[in-house]
XYZ file of N, CA and C in Angstrom:
519
model
N 0.755 -1.206 -0.029
C -0.095 -0.038 -0.072
C 0.779 1.256 -0.044
N 1.858 1.329 0.837
C 2.834 2.379 0.837
C 3.540 2.602 -0.531
N 3.842 1.554 -1.105
C 4.545 1.548 -2.297
C 3.699 2.223 -3.449
N 2.386 2.182 -3.300
C 1.420 2.846 -4.256
C 1.303 4.337 -3.900
N 1.440 4.724 -2.659
C 1.315 6.134 -2.319
C 2.478 6.966 -2.473
N 3.699 6.361 -2.516
C 4.877 7.202 -2.549
C 4.999 7.949 -3.938
N 4.577 7.287 -5.117
C 4.601 8.073 -6.414
C 3.563 9.107 -6.421
N 2.512 8.879 -5.851
C 1.464 9.927 -5.778
C 1.818 11.158 -4.936
N 2.430 10.854 -3.741
C 2.983 11.939 -2.853
C 4.091 12.647 -3.591
N 5.048 11.911 -4.357
C 6.090 12.671 -5.026
C 5.576 13.560 -6.154
N 4.560 13.104 -6.921
C 4.011 13.780 -7.897
C 3.250 15.137 -7.432
N 2.605 14.996 -6.262
C 1.920 16.124 -5.726
C 2.945 17.158 -5.207
N 4.016 16.631 -4.424
C 5.067 17.497 -3.923
C 5.771 18.366 -4.952
N 6.271 17.594 -5.942
C 7.027 18.242 -7.025
C 6.225 19.140 -7.914
N 4.967 18.641 -8.119
C 3.997 19.557 -8.893
C 3.613 20.872 -8.139
N 3.439 20.757 -6.847
C 3.322 21.966 -6.043
C 4.473 22.873 -6.072
N 5.593 22.244 -5.920
C 6.864 23.057 -6.008
C 7.122 23.786 -7.288
N 6.707 23.043 -8.515
C 6.807 23.756 -9.721
C 5.866 24.756 -9.997
N 4.599 24.668 -9.440
C 3.591 25.768 -9.463
C 4.083 26.960 -8.715
N 4.644 26.678 -7.426
C 5.188 27.766 -6.512
C 6.316 28.600 -7.244
N 7.128 27.754 -7.887
C 8.348 28.433 -8.467
C 7.901 29.148 -9.703
N 6.873 28.721 -10.394
C 6.302 29.502 -11.540
C 5.770 30.754 -11.158
N 5.046 30.748 -10.143
C 4.385 31.973 -9.555
C 5.489 32.964 -9.007
N 6.462 32.522 -8.425
C 7.529 33.321 -7.723
C 8.397 33.957 -8.930
N 8.552 33.248 -10.114
C 9.398 33.623 -11.160
C 8.731 34.396 -12.278
N 7.402 34.509 -12.125
C 6.532 35.107 -13.173
C 7.023 36.573 -13.403
N 7.276 36.886 -14.691
C 7.549 38.364 -14.938
C 6.356 39.344 -14.553
N 6.769 40.561 -14.233
C 5.825 41.688 -14.009
C 5.091 41.875 -15.155
N 3.781 42.324 -14.902
C 2.925 42.666 -16.116
C 3.470 43.906 -16.660
N 3.481 43.913 -17.997
C 3.910 44.939 -18.752
C 2.689 45.578 -19.336
N 2.516 46.850 -19.127
C 1.334 47.621 -19.531
C 1.556 47.744 -21.011
N 0.397 47.862 -21.666
C 0.487 48.215 -23.090
C 0.991 49.560 -23.387
N 1.746 49.669 -24.460
C 2.427 50.966 -24.732
C 1.284 51.787 -25.545
N 1.151 53.058 -25.023
C -0.011 53.887 -25.544
C 0.589 55.032 -26.368
N 1.869 55.181 -26.322
C 2.515 56.450 -27.033
C 3.489 55.846 -28.114
N 3.381 56.393 -29.261
C 4.300 55.994 -30.275
C 4.148 54.772 -30.990
N 5.059 54.286 -31.811
C 4.942 53.192 -32.587
C 5.714 52.036 -31.955
N 4.982 50.947 -31.574
C 5.671 49.868 -30.866
C 6.811 49.192 -31.626
N 6.906 49.420 -33.021
C 7.928 48.835 -33.852
C 9.024 49.922 -34.017
N 9.089 50.977 -33.367
C 10.159 52.015 -33.570
C 9.704 53.060 -34.469
N 10.516 54.139 -34.434
C 10.295 55.319 -35.376
C 10.417 54.899 -36.692
N 9.640 55.358 -37.696
C 9.712 55.174 -39.248
C 11.007 56.019 -39.593
N 11.985 55.381 -40.201
C 13.120 56.213 -40.649
C 12.868 57.252 -41.608
N 11.656 57.118 -42.319
C 11.403 58.180 -43.371
C 10.324 59.247 -42.793
N 9.878 59.030 -41.552
C 8.948 59.981 -40.999
C 7.579 59.920 -41.548
N 7.090 58.826 -42.131
C 5.928 58.686 -42.892
C 4.685 58.249 -41.994
N 4.756 58.327 -40.735
C 3.667 57.753 -39.895
C 2.528 58.739 -39.927
N 1.332 58.212 -40.413
C 0.052 59.030 -40.460
C -0.852 58.362 -39.388
N -0.490 57.404 -38.615
C -1.429 56.807 -37.618
C -1.090 57.198 -36.230
N -2.007 57.269 -35.274
C -1.775 57.491 -33.956
C -1.646 56.052 -33.414
N -1.454 55.992 -31.988
C -1.346 54.750 -31.439
C -2.595 53.896 -31.304
N -3.753 54.554 -31.535
C -4.989 53.925 -31.644
C -5.479 53.504 -33.022
N -4.678 53.779 -33.838
C -5.018 53.435 -35.296
C -5.732 54.590 -36.071
N -5.882 55.672 -35.264
C -6.652 56.817 -36.026
C -5.690 57.577 -36.981
N -6.101 57.963 -38.117
C -5.303 58.786 -39.007
C -5.138 60.214 -38.579
N -3.976 60.574 -38.734
C -3.683 61.992 -38.337
C -3.609 62.861 -39.530
N -3.539 64.217 -39.409
C -3.400 65.092 -40.564
C -1.889 64.834 -41.149
N -1.970 65.011 -42.454
C -0.660 64.826 -43.060
C 0.288 66.033 -42.829
N 1.579 65.883 -42.974
C 2.527 66.852 -42.807
C 2.249 67.939 -43.800
N 2.409 69.186 -43.282
C 2.131 70.268 -44.201
C 2.975 70.439 -45.547
N 4.288 69.967 -45.383
C 5.047 70.127 -46.661
C 5.184 68.693 -47.459
N 4.398 67.763 -47.085
C 4.348 66.432 -47.750
C 3.505 66.630 -48.898
N 3.970 66.123 -50.159
C 3.130 66.322 -51.466
C 1.902 65.238 -51.377
N 0.785 65.731 -51.641
C -0.401 64.930 -51.436
C -0.711 64.048 -52.658
N -0.320 64.497 -53.867
C -0.750 63.878 -55.123
C 0.291 62.931 -55.706
N 1.340 62.493 -54.899
C 2.228 61.534 -55.392
C 1.788 60.090 -55.138
N 1.778 59.290 -56.099
C 1.629 57.872 -55.991
C 2.805 57.041 -56.228
N 2.968 55.957 -55.742
C 4.109 55.168 -55.740
C 3.988 53.762 -56.282
N 4.992 53.244 -56.775
C 4.898 51.841 -57.317
C 6.222 51.075 -56.816
N 6.092 49.697 -56.798
C 7.100 49.028 -56.097
C 7.889 48.170 -57.212
N 9.219 48.304 -56.920
C 10.045 47.579 -57.923
C 10.873 46.435 -57.087
N 10.687 45.313 -57.403
C 11.470 44.104 -56.767
C 12.733 43.932 -57.521
N 13.825 44.086 -56.835
C 15.179 43.813 -57.488
C 15.151 42.283 -57.739
N 15.831 42.083 -58.831
C 15.792 40.679 -59.364
C 16.468 39.725 -58.662
N 17.595 39.905 -57.890
C 18.330 38.805 -57.129
C 18.423 39.270 -55.826
N 18.631 38.402 -54.880
C 18.847 38.571 -53.461
C 20.358 39.050 -53.355
N 20.648 39.762 -52.231
C 22.077 40.162 -52.014
C 22.630 39.249 -50.836
N 23.870 38.702 -51.265
C 24.518 37.815 -50.314
C 25.699 38.545 -49.616
N 25.704 38.675 -48.374
C 26.720 39.411 -47.665
C 27.462 38.625 -46.682
N 28.765 38.370 -46.968
C 29.583 37.570 -45.932
C 29.759 38.309 -44.655
N 29.625 37.661 -43.542
C 29.887 38.268 -42.254
C 31.143 37.677 -41.801
N 32.124 38.488 -41.550
C 33.496 38.125 -41.349
C 33.975 38.428 -39.934
N 34.505 37.543 -39.159
C 35.127 37.766 -37.941
C 36.599 37.447 -38.028
N 37.393 38.405 -37.850
C 38.914 38.296 -37.882
C 39.097 38.000 -39.498
N 39.645 36.905 -39.914
C 39.949 36.540 -41.333
C 39.008 35.235 -41.806
N 37.942 34.962 -40.986
C 37.184 33.909 -41.266
C 35.704 34.367 -41.612
N 35.139 33.796 -42.597
C 33.690 34.060 -42.912
C 32.815 33.116 -41.870
N 32.327 33.868 -41.048
C 31.479 33.177 -39.877
C 30.082 32.825 -40.244
N 29.447 33.712 -41.094
C 28.151 33.439 -41.701
C 27.864 34.271 -42.895
N 26.695 34.041 -43.504
C 26.356 34.624 -44.681
C 24.887 35.316 -44.381
N 24.774 36.558 -44.742
C 23.414 37.159 -44.658
C 22.846 37.297 -46.003
N 21.593 36.947 -46.144
C 20.865 37.064 -47.405
C 19.849 37.977 -47.431
N 19.703 39.004 -48.199
C 18.809 40.106 -48.097
C 18.050 40.297 -49.515
N 16.754 40.350 -49.441
C 15.889 40.651 -50.548
C 15.346 42.012 -50.411
N 15.495 42.736 -51.521
C 15.095 44.113 -51.426
C 14.011 44.551 -52.611
N 13.164 45.600 -52.228
C 12.376 46.257 -53.254
C 12.458 47.671 -52.971
N 12.064 48.464 -53.987
C 12.099 49.908 -53.856
C 10.712 50.397 -54.073
N 10.332 51.462 -53.262
C 9.099 52.190 -53.487
C 9.492 53.435 -54.239
N 9.133 53.549 -55.437
C 9.388 54.821 -56.150
C 8.165 55.468 -56.780
N 8.439 56.733 -57.377
C 7.425 57.376 -57.830
C 6.759 56.690 -59.121
N 5.460 56.758 -59.297
C 4.889 56.016 -60.453
C 5.496 56.493 -61.863
N 5.850 55.528 -62.559
C 6.309 55.902 -63.878
C 7.884 55.758 -63.924
N 8.455 55.445 -62.844
C 9.971 55.379 -62.808
C 10.498 54.038 -62.665
N 9.809 53.048 -62.885
C 10.100 51.717 -62.832
C 11.254 51.314 -63.822
N 11.068 51.781 -65.045
C 12.056 51.459 -66.030
C 13.408 52.112 -65.747
N 13.452 53.339 -65.208
C 14.564 54.091 -64.697
C 15.455 53.180 -63.778
N 14.786 52.459 -62.793
C 15.251 51.677 -61.756
C 16.039 50.550 -62.518
N 15.319 49.844 -63.409
C 15.862 48.635 -64.080
C 17.050 49.137 -65.032
N 17.004 50.199 -65.528
C 18.159 50.693 -66.365
C 19.499 50.853 -65.645
N 19.314 51.263 -64.343
C 20.563 51.570 -63.542
C 20.658 50.420 -62.476
N 19.984 49.268 -62.619
C 20.058 48.191 -61.569
C 21.599 47.751 -61.247
N 22.477 47.549 -62.252
C 23.829 47.105 -61.924
C 24.505 48.103 -60.968
N 24.370 49.462 -61.225
C 24.925 50.516 -60.438
C 24.223 50.541 -59.030
N 22.896 50.301 -59.001
C 22.175 50.294 -57.841
C 22.526 49.087 -57.021
N 22.687 48.047 -57.469
C 23.125 46.815 -56.755
C 24.587 46.865 -56.220
N 25.400 47.532 -57.035
C 26.752 47.910 -56.459
C 26.728 48.732 -55.269
N 25.934 49.765 -55.323
C 25.826 50.680 -54.173
C 25.182 50.005 -52.975
N 24.202 49.180 -53.235
C 23.470 48.502 -52.143
C 24.480 47.514 -51.463
N 25.291 46.756 -52.352
C 26.206 45.839 -51.776
C 27.211 46.569 -50.887
N 27.693 47.717 -51.356
C 28.604 48.488 -50.399
C 27.918 48.887 -49.233
N 26.751 49.433 -49.123
C 25.983 49.667 -48.016
C 25.865 48.449 -47.084
N 25.489 47.329 -47.695
C 25.373 46.077 -46.859
C 26.651 45.621 -46.307
N 27.840 45.692 -47.048
C 28.947 45.312 -46.487
C 29.449 46.290 -45.374
N 29.171 47.620 -45.424
C 29.457 48.520 -44.331
C 28.660 48.122 -43.213
N 27.380 47.725 -43.330
C 26.519 47.370 -42.243
C 27.028 46.049 -41.633
N 27.410 45.127 -42.323
C 28.030 43.904 -41.814
C 29.362 44.260 -41.003
N 30.173 45.040 -41.583
C 31.377 45.356 -40.878
C 31.184 46.064 -39.543
N 30.082 46.853 -39.403
C 29.844 47.464 -38.172
C 29.133 46.561 -37.239
N 28.882 45.290 -37.478
C 28.268 44.391 -36.551
C 26.755 44.209 -36.769
N 26.293 44.778 -37.867
C 24.746 44.902 -38.239
C 24.221 43.419 -38.230
N 25.062 42.494 -38.653
C 24.342 41.054 -38.909
C 24.846 40.213 -37.738
N 25.439 40.637 -36.747
C 25.827 39.882 -35.570
C 24.663 39.727 -34.513
N 24.718 38.486 -33.845
C 23.719 38.390 -32.804
C 22.241 38.450 -33.279
N 21.563 39.320 -32.492
C 20.068 39.449 -32.907
C 20.051 40.640 -34.039
N 20.284 40.167 -35.262
C 20.418 41.124 -36.386
C 19.192 41.707 -36.908
N 17.964 41.182 -36.451
C 16.676 41.597 -36.959
C 16.031 42.512 -36.024
N 16.809 43.191 -35.148
C 16.098 44.175 -34.126
C 15.636 45.486 -34.868
N 14.652 45.985 -34.368
C 14.113 47.306 -34.945
C 15.286 48.344 -35.238
N 16.160 48.530 -34.231
C 17.233 49.474 -34.453
C 18.157 49.172 -35.600
N 18.610 47.991 -35.680
C 19.396 47.420 -36.750
C 18.742 47.565 -38.116
N 17.472 47.214 -38.207
C 16.792 47.303 -39.531
C 16.674 48.740 -39.876
N 16.222 49.571 -38.862
C 16.199 51.102 -39.198
C 17.484 51.586 -39.758
N 18.558 51.220 -39.216
C 19.845 51.761 -39.472
C 20.210 51.215 -40.978
N 19.876 49.866 -41.139
C 20.277 49.335 -42.438
C 19.293 49.986 -43.557
N 18.108 50.185 -43.347
C 17.013 50.873 -44.332
C 17.600 52.335 -44.661
N 18.001 53.015 -43.600
C 18.500 54.403 -43.841
C 19.816 54.451 -44.782
N 20.589 53.441 -44.490
C 21.836 53.356 -45.408
C 21.514 52.980 -46.824
N 20.508 52.077 -46.986
C 20.139 51.650 -48.274
C 19.306 52.665 -48.952
N 18.582 53.500 -48.187
C 17.843 54.663 -48.877
C 18.770 55.694 -49.333
N 19.741 55.985 -48.502
C 20.808 56.962 -48.935
C 21.635 56.545 -50.204
N 21.754 55.226 -50.265
C 22.435 54.622 -51.363
C 21.564 54.721 -52.630
N 20.270 54.390 -52.501
C 19.444 54.521 -53.609
C 19.241 55.855 -54.145
N 19.124 56.874 -53.116
C 18.933 58.160 -53.539
C 20.170 58.791 -54.240
N 21.462 58.368 -53.934
C 22.612 58.678 -54.490
C 22.754 58.285 -56.063
N 22.008 57.120 -56.392
C 21.955 56.639 -57.688
C 20.718 57.137 -58.527
N 19.548 57.283 -57.850
C 18.344 57.458 -58.643
C 17.855 58.781 -58.319
N 18.306 59.500 -57.403
C 17.756 60.892 -57.014
C 16.552 60.732 -56.086
N 15.624 61.848 -56.177
C 14.533 61.825 -55.248
C 13.383 60.939 -55.702
N 13.482 60.153 -56.691
C 12.311 59.276 -57.148
C 12.058 58.137 -56.083
N 13.113 57.903 -55.210
C 13.025 56.805 -54.290
C 12.400 57.315 -52.989
N 11.181 56.705 -52.681
C 10.569 57.116 -51.426
C 11.008 56.159 -50.211
N 11.260 54.854 -50.511
C 11.638 53.969 -49.473
C 12.320 52.699 -50.087
N 13.051 52.052 -49.279
C 13.762 50.859 -49.496
C 13.082 49.762 -48.560
N 12.500 48.779 -49.174
C 11.814 47.774 -48.308
C 12.671 46.427 -48.331
N 12.891 45.969 -47.009
C 13.515 44.752 -46.806
C 12.339 43.694 -46.846
N 12.327 42.855 -48.007
C 11.295 41.898 -48.114
C 11.680 40.651 -47.490
N 12.876 40.291 -47.411
C 13.294 38.995 -46.901
C 14.754 39.139 -46.255
N 15.012 38.603 -45.155
C 16.318 38.590 -44.516
C 16.577 37.369 -43.861
N 17.737 36.830 -44.019
C 18.143 35.603 -43.338
C 19.699 35.558 -43.044
N 20.029 34.797 -42.144
C 21.527 34.530 -41.861
C 21.712 33.102 -41.692
N 22.838 32.611 -42.389
C 23.143 31.171 -42.296
C 24.537 31.306 -41.682
N 24.634 30.564 -40.495
C 25.850 30.526 -39.757
C 26.595 29.251 -40.178
N 27.920 29.339 -40.168
C 28.808 28.247 -40.531
C 29.044 27.399 -39.260
């Protein structure tokens, strides 16, 4: 009879200890964020939504009649992540551009120059540790998008509204 009670007593004891430990180690409640964008600031300053999802008035100097189209760059960008003299991982990034309507052909005409400029910006981002550790944090992605937008603007001028990171991955060796 005692042999049958020992497993039950052990299960109840350790189960109770587990529940008590879970209650003691429970993180504090985090209140919902009511101010600002929970994903971070928009690097281009294009936010027209409040924290409740209500649309705000547009910026006074923002052009109202511009429409944009999206241009997907044909191939992904492959960026080696180097530590010392050894390639530790490879980052793969797919990009699209948000450009003024009617300028898609202009993008495709200068795509080799644009890819070269983007690769240089991505290599700089990698050399500054942008693809190390938690590489997909909001701050890292905002920094990378800013550099890519500056690179796109240097090649295409003001027709570029934004650079969109459509896919990003890292393969560690």
